[in-house]
Short mmCIF file of C-alpha atoms in Angstrom, two decimals:
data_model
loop_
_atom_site.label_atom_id
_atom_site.label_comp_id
_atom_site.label_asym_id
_atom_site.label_seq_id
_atom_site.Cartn_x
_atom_site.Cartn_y
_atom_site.Cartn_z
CA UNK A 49 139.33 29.21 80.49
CA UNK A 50 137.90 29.28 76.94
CA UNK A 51 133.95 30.32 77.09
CA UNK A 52 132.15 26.76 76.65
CA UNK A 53 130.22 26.39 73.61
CA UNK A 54 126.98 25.63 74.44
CA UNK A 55 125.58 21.61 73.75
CA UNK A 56 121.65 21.05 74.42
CA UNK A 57 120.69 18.12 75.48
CA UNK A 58 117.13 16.78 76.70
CA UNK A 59 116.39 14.38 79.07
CA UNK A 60 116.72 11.62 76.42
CA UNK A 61 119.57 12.32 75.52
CA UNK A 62 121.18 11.43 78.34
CA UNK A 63 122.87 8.32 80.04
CA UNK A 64 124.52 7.36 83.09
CA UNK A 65 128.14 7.55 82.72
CA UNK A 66 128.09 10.53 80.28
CA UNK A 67 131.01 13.32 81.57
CA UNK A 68 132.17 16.25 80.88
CA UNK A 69 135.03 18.34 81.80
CA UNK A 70 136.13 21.86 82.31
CA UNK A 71 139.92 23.48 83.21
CA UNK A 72 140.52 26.67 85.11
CA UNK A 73 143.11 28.93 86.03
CA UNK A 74 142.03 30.63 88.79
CA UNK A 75 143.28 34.11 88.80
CA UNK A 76 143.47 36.87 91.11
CA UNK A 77 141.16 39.00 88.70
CA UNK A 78 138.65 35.99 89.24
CA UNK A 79 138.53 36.24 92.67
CA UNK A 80 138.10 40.18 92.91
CA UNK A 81 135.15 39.92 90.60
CA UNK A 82 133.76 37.11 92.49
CA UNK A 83 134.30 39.48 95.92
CA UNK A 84 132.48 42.48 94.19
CA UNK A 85 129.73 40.19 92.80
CA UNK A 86 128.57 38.24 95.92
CA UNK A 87 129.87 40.80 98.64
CA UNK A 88 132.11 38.11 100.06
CA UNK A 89 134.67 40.64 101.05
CA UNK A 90 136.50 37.74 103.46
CA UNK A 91 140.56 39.29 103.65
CA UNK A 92 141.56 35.72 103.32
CA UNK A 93 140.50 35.71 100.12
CA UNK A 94 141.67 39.46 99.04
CA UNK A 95 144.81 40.78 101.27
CA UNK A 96 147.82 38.91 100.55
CA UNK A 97 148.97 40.59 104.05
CA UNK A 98 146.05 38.95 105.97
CA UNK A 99 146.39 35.81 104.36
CA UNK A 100 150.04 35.22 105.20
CA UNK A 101 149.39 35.31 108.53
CA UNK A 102 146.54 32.43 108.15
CA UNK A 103 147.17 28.37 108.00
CA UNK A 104 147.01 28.93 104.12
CA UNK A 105 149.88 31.25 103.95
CA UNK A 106 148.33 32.58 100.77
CA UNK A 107 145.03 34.03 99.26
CA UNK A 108 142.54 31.27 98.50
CA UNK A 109 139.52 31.51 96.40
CA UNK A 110 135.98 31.41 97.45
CA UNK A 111 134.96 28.05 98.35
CA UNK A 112 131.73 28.64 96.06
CA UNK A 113 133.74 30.17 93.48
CA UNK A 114 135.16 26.71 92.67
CA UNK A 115 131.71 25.18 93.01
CA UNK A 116 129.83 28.20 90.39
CA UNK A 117 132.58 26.13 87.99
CA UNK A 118 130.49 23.18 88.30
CA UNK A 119 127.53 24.95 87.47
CA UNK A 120 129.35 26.61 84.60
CA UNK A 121 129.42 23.06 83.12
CA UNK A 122 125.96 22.15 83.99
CA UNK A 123 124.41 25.15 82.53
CA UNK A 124 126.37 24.92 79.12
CA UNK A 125 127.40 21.36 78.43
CA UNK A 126 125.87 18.59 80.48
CA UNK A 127 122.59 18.48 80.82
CA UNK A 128 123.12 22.57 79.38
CA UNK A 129 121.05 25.18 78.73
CA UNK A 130 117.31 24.73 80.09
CA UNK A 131 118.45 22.68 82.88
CA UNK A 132 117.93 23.74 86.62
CA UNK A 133 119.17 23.29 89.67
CA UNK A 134 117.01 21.55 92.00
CA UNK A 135 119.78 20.82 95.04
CA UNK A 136 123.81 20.90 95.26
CA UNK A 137 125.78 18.78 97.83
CA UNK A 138 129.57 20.98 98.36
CA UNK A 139 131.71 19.25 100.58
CA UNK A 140 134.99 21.41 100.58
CA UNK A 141 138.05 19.23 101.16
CA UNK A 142 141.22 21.06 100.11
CA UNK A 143 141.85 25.57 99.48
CA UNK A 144 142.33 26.77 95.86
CA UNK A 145 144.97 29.18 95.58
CA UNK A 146 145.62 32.24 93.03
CA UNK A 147 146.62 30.26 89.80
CA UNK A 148 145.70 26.80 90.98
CA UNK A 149 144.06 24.85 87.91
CA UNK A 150 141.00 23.69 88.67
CA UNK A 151 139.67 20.36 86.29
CA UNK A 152 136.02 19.93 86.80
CA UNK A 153 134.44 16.69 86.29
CA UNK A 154 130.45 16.44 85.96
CA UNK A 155 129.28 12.73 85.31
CA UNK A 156 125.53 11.58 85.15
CA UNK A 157 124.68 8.63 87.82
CA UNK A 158 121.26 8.46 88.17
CA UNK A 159 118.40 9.36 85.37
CA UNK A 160 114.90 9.44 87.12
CA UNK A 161 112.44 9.25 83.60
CA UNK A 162 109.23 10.62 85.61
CA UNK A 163 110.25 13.54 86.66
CA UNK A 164 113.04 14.65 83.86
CA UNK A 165 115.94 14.78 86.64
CA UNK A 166 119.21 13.51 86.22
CA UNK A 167 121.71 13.14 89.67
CA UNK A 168 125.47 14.12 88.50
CA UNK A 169 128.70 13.43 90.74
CA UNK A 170 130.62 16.62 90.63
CA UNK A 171 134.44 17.24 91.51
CA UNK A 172 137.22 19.21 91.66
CA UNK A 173 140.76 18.72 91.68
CA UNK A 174 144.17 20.89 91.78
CA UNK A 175 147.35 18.96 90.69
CA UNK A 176 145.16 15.65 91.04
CA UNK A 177 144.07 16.49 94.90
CA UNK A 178 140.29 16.78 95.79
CA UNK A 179 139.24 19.98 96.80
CA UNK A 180 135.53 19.88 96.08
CA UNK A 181 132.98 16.94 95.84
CA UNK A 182 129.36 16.85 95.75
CA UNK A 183 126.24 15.60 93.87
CA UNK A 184 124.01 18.18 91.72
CA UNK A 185 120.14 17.19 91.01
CA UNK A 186 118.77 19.07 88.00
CA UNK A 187 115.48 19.05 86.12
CA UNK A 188 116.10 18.73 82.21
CA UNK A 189 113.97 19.75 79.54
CA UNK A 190 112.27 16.78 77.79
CA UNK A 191 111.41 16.03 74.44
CA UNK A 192 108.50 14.28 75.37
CA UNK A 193 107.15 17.41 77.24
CA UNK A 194 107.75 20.31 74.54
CA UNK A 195 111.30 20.54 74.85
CA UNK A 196 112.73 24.13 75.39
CA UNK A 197 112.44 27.57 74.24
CA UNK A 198 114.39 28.56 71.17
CA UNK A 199 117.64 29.44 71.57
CA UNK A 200 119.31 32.51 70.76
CA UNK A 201 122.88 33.01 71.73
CA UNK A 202 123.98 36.38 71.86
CA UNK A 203 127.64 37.15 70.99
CA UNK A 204 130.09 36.87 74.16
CA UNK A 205 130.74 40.02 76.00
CA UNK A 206 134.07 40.98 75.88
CA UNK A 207 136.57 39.73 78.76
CA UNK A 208 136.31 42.34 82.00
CA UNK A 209 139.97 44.22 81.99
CA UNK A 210 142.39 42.55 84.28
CA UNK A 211 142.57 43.62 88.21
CA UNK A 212 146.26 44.89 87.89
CA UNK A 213 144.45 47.94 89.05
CA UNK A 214 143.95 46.69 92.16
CA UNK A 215 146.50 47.32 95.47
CA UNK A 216 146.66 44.11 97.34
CA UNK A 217 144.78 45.05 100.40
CA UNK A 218 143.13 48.15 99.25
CA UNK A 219 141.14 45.62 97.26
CA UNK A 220 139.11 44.90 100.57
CA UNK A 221 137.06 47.98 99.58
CA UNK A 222 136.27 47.13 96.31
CA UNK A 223 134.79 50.44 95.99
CA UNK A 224 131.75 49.62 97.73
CA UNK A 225 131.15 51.99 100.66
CA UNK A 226 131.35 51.11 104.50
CA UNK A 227 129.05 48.64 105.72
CA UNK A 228 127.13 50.25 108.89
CA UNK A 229 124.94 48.41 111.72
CA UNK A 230 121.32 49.07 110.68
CA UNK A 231 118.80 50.68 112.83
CA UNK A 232 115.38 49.53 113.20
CA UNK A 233 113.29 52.52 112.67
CA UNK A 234 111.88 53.97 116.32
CA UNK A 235 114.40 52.63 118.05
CA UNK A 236 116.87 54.64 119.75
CA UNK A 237 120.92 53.12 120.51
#
């Protein structure tokens, strides 16, 4: 996935039927960082060994992995930067597997003037299948009401090095230490 340039757009701007699109490659380096991010540390989405054994057969992304795509586009391109979430709808239809393709579509279908929000379909599809659907709601900056800070885009950081470092299933740590039941203080057990 190329970093998406930014495009600002205000409320105004905007019009039911606009799109926009995004393609990703979903790779195994992806996942891991997603894993180590969130905590998510599910095996079915980090031990090829566990996930052979499950319907899948394979390693499958995080189902909001796929959806943070769609939020990728909303927070760059369409409405872009400014805009924020109000609610997300995810309905999860289909797994996305290591080096699945993932074309995001975000389309405006409702534009509510008096309040600055715009409704978006959002989907997701591998090889043409639905995997992900849903419907975003998002307040965007208006002209009308003073717009939006400046901005000032910083150069992009430099891509994180790939996860070759990683053992299949010793990736299930991800460094992080063991998780252990809490106690409640002044309580004995």
């Amino acid at each position: 996935m190329t970093i998406l340039a930014l495009q600002t757009l205000y409320f105004e701007d905007l019009s039911v039927g606009m799109t926009e699109r995004l393609s990703k490659t979903v790779a195994s380096s992806d996942v891991v960082g997603f894993a180590e991010v969130t905590g998510d540390r599910n095996p079915i989405h980090l031990s090829a060994n566990f996930a052979a054994k499950t319907s899948f057969g394979t390693r499958i992304a995080h189902g909001l992995y796929t959806a943070s795509l769609i939020s990728a586009v909303l927070g760059t391109r369409l409405p872009g930067p400014g805009a924020i979430y109000i609610s997300q709808t995810l309905n999860f239809r289909a797994p996305v597997k290591i080096g699945d393709t993932v074309e995001v579509v975000v389309e405006v279908v409702d534009l509510v003037p008096e309040k600055s929000r715009a409704r978006l379909a959002c989907t997701c599809k591998v090889d043409g299948e639905l995997v992900l659907d849903g419907e975003a709601l998002v307040k965007v900056p208006s002209k009308n009401a003073g717009g939006r800070p400046p901005l000032r885009v910083s150069p992009a950081p430099a891509p994180p090095p790939p996860a070759s470092h990683y053992c299949q299933d010793a990736v299930l740590t991800l460094g992080l230490p063991p998780r252990r039941a809490s106690r409640r203080p002044g309580r004995e057990g």
